[in-house]
Short mmCIF file of C-alpha atoms and ligand atoms in Angstrom, two decimals:
data_model
loop_
_atom_site.label_atom_id
_atom_site.label_comp_id
_atom_site.label_asym_id
_atom_site.label_seq_id
_atom_site.Cartn_x
_atom_site.Cartn_y
_atom_site.Cartn_z
CA MET A 1 126.35 84.75 104.26
CA LEU A 2 127.62 81.66 103.18
CA THR A 3 129.18 78.81 105.46
CA LEU A 4 131.83 76.45 104.14
CA HIS A 5 132.47 73.58 106.21
CA SER A 6 136.34 72.77 106.28
CA PRO A 7 137.29 74.58 103.11
CA LEU A 8 140.51 73.06 101.72
CA ASP A 9 143.40 74.50 99.33
CA MET A 10 144.99 71.40 98.03
CA HIS A 11 147.91 73.17 96.50
CA VAL A 12 149.85 75.93 98.12
CA HIS A 13 153.54 77.51 98.31
CA LEU A 14 154.30 78.70 102.11
CA ARG A 15 157.97 78.89 101.38
CA GLN A 16 160.33 79.49 104.42
CA GLY A 17 161.39 81.97 107.11
CA ASP A 18 159.94 85.60 106.82
CA MET A 19 157.86 84.75 103.60
CA LEU A 20 156.42 81.88 105.54
CA ARG A 21 155.35 83.90 108.56
CA LEU A 22 153.99 86.73 106.17
CA VAL A 23 151.38 84.44 104.05
CA ALA A 24 150.94 81.12 105.94
CA PRO A 25 148.33 83.13 108.14
CA HIS A 26 146.52 84.08 104.98
CA THR A 27 145.85 80.57 103.91
CA ALA A 28 145.20 79.43 107.61
CA ARG A 29 142.84 81.80 108.01
CA SER A 30 140.45 80.69 105.28
CA PHE A 31 141.52 77.06 104.98
CA ALA A 32 141.00 74.12 107.65
CA ALA A 33 144.10 72.31 105.68
CA ALA A 34 146.17 73.00 102.97
CA VAL A 35 148.52 70.71 100.57
CA VAL A 36 152.13 72.02 100.89
CA MET A 37 154.18 72.12 98.14
CA PRO A 38 157.98 70.80 98.61
CA ASN A 39 159.77 73.18 96.14
CA LEU A 40 161.79 74.84 98.89
CA ALA A 41 165.79 75.38 98.67
CA PRO A 42 166.82 72.54 99.19
CA PRO A 43 163.60 70.50 98.29
CA VAL A 44 161.75 68.56 100.90
CA THR A 45 163.16 64.92 100.19
CA GLY A 46 162.75 63.41 103.44
CA ALA A 47 160.79 62.50 106.70
CA ALA A 48 162.96 64.44 109.21
CA GLN A 49 162.73 67.31 106.74
CA VAL A 50 158.88 67.10 106.38
CA LEU A 51 158.29 67.19 110.16
CA GLU A 52 160.82 70.18 110.53
CA TYR A 53 158.63 71.98 107.83
CA ARG A 54 155.37 71.09 109.18
CA GLN A 55 156.39 72.50 112.60
CA ALA A 56 157.47 75.73 110.86
CA ILE A 57 154.27 76.15 109.49
CA LEU A 58 152.20 75.45 112.55
CA GLU A 59 154.33 77.87 114.27
CA ALA A 60 153.63 80.79 111.50
CA ALA A 61 149.99 79.78 111.18
CA GLY A 62 148.23 81.82 113.70
CA HIS A 63 145.12 79.73 113.21
CA PRO A 64 143.71 76.37 113.67
CA PHE A 65 145.15 74.72 110.43
CA GLU A 66 146.34 71.39 109.21
CA PRO A 67 149.15 71.14 106.80
CA LEU A 68 149.10 68.43 104.40
CA MET A 69 152.66 67.71 103.68
CA THR A 70 154.10 66.43 100.51
CA LEU A 71 157.71 65.02 99.36
CA PHE A 72 159.29 66.44 96.27
CA PHE A 73 159.71 63.69 93.71
CA ARG A 74 163.26 62.22 93.39
CA GLU A 75 163.85 58.45 93.05
CA TYR A 76 162.69 56.81 96.27
CA SER A 77 163.65 53.52 97.84
CA ARG A 78 160.28 51.93 99.17
CA ALA A 79 162.06 52.03 102.69
CA GLU A 80 162.16 56.00 102.19
CA LEU A 81 158.66 55.91 101.32
CA GLU A 82 157.50 53.77 104.08
CA GLU A 83 159.12 56.00 106.42
CA ALA A 84 157.60 58.99 105.16
CA LYS A 85 154.16 57.74 104.55
CA PRO A 86 152.46 58.52 107.89
CA HIS A 87 153.52 62.23 107.40
CA ILE A 88 152.52 63.08 103.79
CA VAL A 89 149.66 63.04 101.87
CA GLY A 90 151.64 62.72 98.50
CA VAL A 91 154.86 63.23 96.31
CA LYS A 92 154.87 66.01 93.98
CA LEU A 93 156.71 65.53 90.95
CA TYR A 94 158.10 68.29 88.97
CA PRO A 95 159.95 67.97 85.56
CA ALA A 96 163.34 69.51 85.80
CA GLY A 97 163.54 73.43 85.22
CA MET A 98 159.70 73.58 84.35
CA THR A 99 159.21 75.95 87.28
CA THR A 100 160.43 77.79 90.20
CA GLY A 101 162.22 75.68 92.47
CA SER A 102 162.18 72.64 89.91
CA GLU A 103 166.05 72.45 89.44
CA ALA A 104 166.23 69.23 91.39
CA GLY A 105 163.36 67.69 89.39
CA LEU A 106 163.31 64.78 87.17
CA ALA A 107 164.99 65.07 83.62
CA ASP A 108 163.79 61.65 82.44
CA MET A 109 160.30 60.55 82.96
CA GLU A 110 161.37 57.18 81.98
CA ARG A 111 163.28 56.96 85.37
CA ALA A 112 160.06 57.15 87.32
CA ALA A 113 158.61 53.89 86.95
CA PRO A 114 160.17 52.01 89.88
CA THR A 115 159.35 54.85 92.49
CA LEU A 116 155.90 55.02 90.98
CA ALA A 117 155.34 51.22 91.53
CA HIS A 118 156.39 51.68 95.29
CA MET A 119 153.93 54.59 95.70
CA GLU A 120 151.14 52.66 93.86
CA ALA A 121 151.85 49.66 96.46
CA LEU A 122 151.90 52.13 99.43
CA ASP A 123 148.68 54.01 98.16
CA ILE A 124 150.27 57.28 98.33
CA PRO A 125 149.17 59.75 95.50
CA LEU A 126 151.33 61.11 92.89
CA LEU A 127 151.15 65.06 92.59
CA ILE A 128 152.42 66.18 88.83
CA HIS A 129 153.31 69.56 87.37
CA GLY A 130 152.27 68.74 84.21
CA GLU A 131 154.48 70.44 81.72
CA GLY A 132 156.50 69.19 79.18
CA CYS A 133 159.27 70.50 76.63
CA GLY A 134 158.17 72.79 73.78
CA PHE A 135 156.41 75.90 73.05
CA VAL A 136 155.05 77.33 76.49
CA MET A 137 151.62 77.40 75.21
CA ASP A 138 151.55 73.79 74.37
CA ARG A 139 153.53 72.22 77.36
CA GLU A 140 150.88 70.68 79.42
CA ALA A 141 149.25 69.17 76.19
CA ALA A 142 152.97 67.81 75.57
CA PHE A 143 153.08 66.35 79.23
CA LEU A 144 149.37 64.75 78.85
CA PRO A 145 150.63 61.41 77.13
CA VAL A 146 153.29 60.69 80.10
CA VAL A 147 150.22 61.33 82.59
CA GLU A 148 148.13 59.04 80.53
CA ARG A 149 150.81 56.23 80.32
CA TRP A 150 151.25 56.54 83.95
CA SER A 151 147.70 56.21 84.61
CA ARG A 152 147.55 52.85 82.58
CA ASP A 153 150.72 51.11 83.81
CA PHE A 154 149.82 52.08 87.60
CA PRO A 155 145.82 51.61 87.81
CA LYS A 156 145.91 51.90 91.52
CA LEU A 157 148.09 54.80 91.89
CA ARG A 158 145.95 58.10 92.17
CA ILE A 159 147.40 60.75 90.14
CA VAL A 160 146.66 64.68 90.51
CA LEU A 161 147.23 66.84 87.35
CA GLU A 162 148.19 69.96 89.45
CA HIS A 163 146.92 73.43 88.13
CA VAL A 164 145.37 72.19 85.21
CA THR A 165 145.07 74.84 82.32
CA THR A 166 143.66 73.00 79.03
CA ALA A 167 140.46 71.31 77.89
CA ALA A 168 142.71 68.56 76.81
CA GLY A 169 143.78 68.35 80.40
CA ILE A 170 140.09 68.19 81.55
CA ALA A 171 139.26 65.69 78.61
CA LEU A 172 142.09 63.11 79.97
CA LEU A 173 140.01 63.08 83.59
CA GLU A 174 137.49 60.86 81.14
CA ARG A 175 139.94 58.53 79.86
CA CYS A 176 141.60 57.83 83.30
CA GLY A 177 139.56 57.01 86.27
CA ASN A 178 142.43 57.38 88.57
CA LEU A 179 143.15 61.00 87.59
CA PHE A 180 142.12 64.05 89.32
CA ALA A 181 142.97 67.53 88.99
CA THR A 182 143.40 70.89 90.98
CA VAL A 183 141.81 74.11 89.43
CA THR A 184 143.32 77.27 90.56
CA LEU A 185 141.15 80.51 90.93
CA HIS A 186 143.52 82.59 88.38
CA HIS A 187 143.12 80.18 85.69
CA LEU A 188 139.41 80.17 86.05
CA LEU A 189 139.55 83.85 86.00
CA ILE A 190 142.05 84.64 83.17
CA THR A 191 143.29 83.96 79.86
CA LEU A 192 146.76 84.67 78.18
CA ASP A 193 145.19 87.99 77.06
CA ASP A 194 145.22 89.21 80.55
CA VAL A 195 148.88 88.62 80.84
CA ILE A 196 150.10 89.93 77.72
CA GLY A 197 147.29 91.11 75.61
CA GLY A 198 147.59 94.71 76.79
CA LEU A 199 150.19 96.09 79.29
CA MET A 200 152.24 93.05 80.40
CA ARG A 201 151.19 91.98 83.88
CA PRO A 202 154.06 90.54 85.86
CA HIS A 203 151.41 89.57 88.98
CA LEU A 204 149.62 87.51 86.51
CA PHE A 205 152.50 85.57 85.25
CA CYS A 206 152.64 82.02 86.48
CA LYS A 207 153.41 78.41 85.23
CA PRO A 208 151.68 76.72 83.56
CA VAL A 209 150.71 80.34 81.96
CA ALA A 210 146.90 80.95 81.51
CA LYS A 211 145.67 79.62 78.13
CA ARG A 212 142.69 80.23 75.65
CA PRO A 213 139.23 81.32 76.48
CA GLU A 214 137.98 77.96 75.31
CA ASP A 215 140.44 76.04 77.88
CA ARG A 216 139.01 78.86 80.59
CA ALA A 217 135.62 77.56 79.76
CA ALA A 218 136.41 73.92 80.26
CA LEU A 219 138.09 74.72 83.68
CA ARG A 220 134.93 76.39 84.75
CA GLU A 221 132.95 73.52 83.63
CA ALA A 222 135.10 70.90 85.79
CA ALA A 223 134.95 73.28 88.81
CA LEU A 224 131.27 73.56 88.73
CA SER A 225 130.51 69.62 88.12
CA HIS A 226 133.46 67.33 87.87
CA PRO A 227 133.58 64.99 90.76
CA ARG A 228 137.40 64.61 90.33
CA ALA A 229 138.00 68.25 89.87
CA PHE A 230 138.82 70.29 93.20
CA PHE A 231 140.51 73.67 94.28
CA GLY A 232 144.09 73.97 94.58
CA SER A 233 144.93 77.59 94.46
CA ASP A 234 148.87 77.68 93.70
CA THR A 235 149.32 80.39 96.02
CA ALA A 236 152.82 81.45 95.09
CA PRO A 237 154.19 84.58 96.67
CA HIS A 238 157.34 86.14 95.35
CA PRO A 239 158.82 89.64 96.76
CA VAL A 240 157.81 92.63 94.71
CA THR A 241 161.47 92.95 93.66
CA ALA A 242 161.32 89.42 91.98
CA LYS A 243 158.00 90.17 90.14
CA GLU A 244 158.65 93.46 88.92
CA ALA A 245 161.94 92.61 87.64
CA PRO A 246 163.64 92.20 84.19
CA GLY A 247 163.11 88.58 84.58
CA CYS A 248 159.97 88.07 86.46
CA ALA A 249 159.50 85.03 88.72
CA ALA A 250 156.32 82.99 88.04
CA GLY A 251 153.97 82.71 90.69
CA ILE A 252 150.53 84.58 91.69
CA PHE A 253 149.86 85.17 95.64
CA SER A 254 146.21 84.57 95.75
CA ALA A 255 145.80 83.23 99.21
CA PRO A 256 143.94 86.57 100.68
CA VAL A 257 141.48 86.68 97.88
CA ALA A 258 140.92 82.88 97.10
CA LEU A 259 137.62 82.41 98.99
CA PRO A 260 136.02 85.72 98.16
CA ALA A 261 136.81 85.41 94.86
CA LEU A 262 135.71 82.03 94.16
CA ALA A 263 132.30 82.92 96.01
CA ALA A 264 131.84 85.94 93.38
CA LEU A 265 132.77 83.64 90.49
CA PHE A 266 130.72 80.73 91.55
CA GLU A 267 127.50 83.18 92.16
CA GLU A 268 128.27 85.11 88.58
CA LEU A 269 127.88 81.63 87.16
CA GLY A 270 124.58 80.93 89.36
CA ALA A 271 126.27 78.04 91.28
CA LEU A 272 127.06 79.34 94.71
CA ASP A 273 125.46 75.88 95.98
CA ARG A 274 128.35 74.03 94.50
CA LEU A 275 131.67 75.64 95.90
CA GLN A 276 131.29 73.47 99.18
CA ALA A 277 131.85 70.48 96.69
CA PHE A 278 134.83 72.41 94.73
CA VAL A 279 136.54 73.62 98.11
CA SER A 280 136.28 70.64 100.02
CA ASP A 281 133.91 67.44 99.32
CA ARG A 282 135.55 66.32 96.20
CA ALA A 283 139.29 66.84 97.65
CA CYS A 284 138.36 64.74 100.72
CA ALA A 285 136.90 62.03 98.52
CA ALA A 286 140.19 62.11 96.22
CA TYR A 287 142.48 62.13 99.42
CA ARG A 288 140.39 59.93 101.61
CA LEU A 289 140.55 62.85 103.87
CA ALA A 290 138.76 63.77 107.09
CA PRO A 291 139.94 67.20 107.61
CA PRO A 292 139.66 69.07 110.92
CA ALA A 293 136.25 70.29 111.35
CA ARG A 294 136.32 74.11 110.89
CA GLU A 295 133.42 76.48 109.79
CA VAL A 296 134.68 79.49 107.33
CA THR A 297 132.06 82.01 107.00
CA LEU A 298 131.72 84.50 104.00
CA ARG A 299 129.89 87.79 104.11
CA ARG A 300 128.66 89.83 101.46
CA ARG A 301 130.45 92.81 102.72
CA ALA A 302 132.78 95.00 100.01
CA TRP A 303 136.51 95.56 100.91
CA THR A 304 139.23 96.51 98.70
CA VAL A 305 142.24 94.04 98.03
CA PRO A 306 145.34 95.81 99.54
CA GLU A 307 148.14 97.05 97.03
CA ARG A 308 150.88 95.23 99.16
CA ILE A 309 150.62 92.57 101.93
CA GLY A 310 154.39 92.88 103.20
CA THR A 311 156.79 92.67 100.32
CA VAL A 312 154.05 90.78 98.18
CA VAL A 313 151.64 92.02 96.06
CA PRO A 314 148.36 89.91 96.21
CA TYR A 315 146.29 88.94 93.34
CA LEU A 316 143.78 91.35 92.69
CA ALA A 317 145.47 94.21 94.25
CA GLY A 318 143.43 97.35 94.53
CA GLN A 319 140.24 95.53 93.20
CA THR A 320 137.09 95.70 95.17
CA LEU A 321 135.40 92.33 96.36
CA ASN A 322 131.84 91.68 97.49
CA TRP A 323 132.38 88.68 99.53
CA MET A 324 134.45 88.59 102.81
CA VAL A 325 136.06 85.98 105.06
CA ASP A 326 134.50 86.58 108.31
O1 DOR B 1 153.35 80.01 89.01
C1 DOR B 1 154.31 79.10 89.62
N1 DOR B 1 154.67 79.34 90.90
N2 DOR B 1 154.07 77.94 89.24
C2 DOR B 1 154.57 76.71 89.99
O2 DOR B 1 154.42 75.64 89.52
C3 DOR B 1 155.43 77.22 90.79
C4 DOR B 1 155.12 78.35 91.72
C5 DOR B 1 156.11 79.00 92.39
O3 DOR B 1 156.73 78.24 93.50
O4 DOR B 1 156.35 80.19 92.55
ZN1 ZN B 2 152.57 75.24 92.43
#
């Protein structure tokens, strides 16, 4: 048995409508709180929309659960950010067109500075989908110089490099003291070989794409030990019809398996005692959070991940896991 104190998922996509009602209980069952991404249609760009979305999440969650809300990055005035600040934990920046729901993202990084200055002054963290242009395997590396520049230009701004996938991204943490990173479950487990090295596996296709074995090794090391790396699943459900399609949507629905699969991995790495830090303590320190006190217990009990949850194929479908959320 393993008891986690206020486990947190610092990066989730909960969607809207029927999909929200289907997936939110899976996050709320395992996590005391989660950072909710704003890439809806239309994106979440104002305080009123944040409050409305938060209410819909609370109604869908079905467990005691705190949604930690975010705004979608655009050019904001100081007054707009001041109005939103009591209701959000950060602003999420998507480079335009890089992933699902990023069409309204930022096309020109040079235009970010005035808004970043307001965020620094108001102490609102910046969350980044860190991919630039170029060859798909190199997109994260291509964006790191922008992250490093913002980290220098805005030294008091806390910046979170979301779903880091590369050893270079982890290395950047050493050069930037105000930089943090979320690490997903799937990037700790798979490499690009698992996605396209044999038969193509649409349910493992996500952005940023999984990288090389040496990148995965760096992510594992950071998950075990780095004080500024913490868990964010990037659970991103899409209906099976959008995944098993000629143009497969990017995203892996990992919420139902997140804690059991993390426990299995940490156990395999001989580091079960470090899971609490990865799934809660380091995130609390980074975001200066006092999450709702909630204990979540994992038991050593075998179960088989369902092939479908409603319209969605979950990560690790059909596989047997040896840890179960009580
Ligand atoms: O794979 C992904 N899916 N990566 C993202 O950045 C967005 C997400 C989604 O919203 O489906
Ligand atoms: Zn995401």
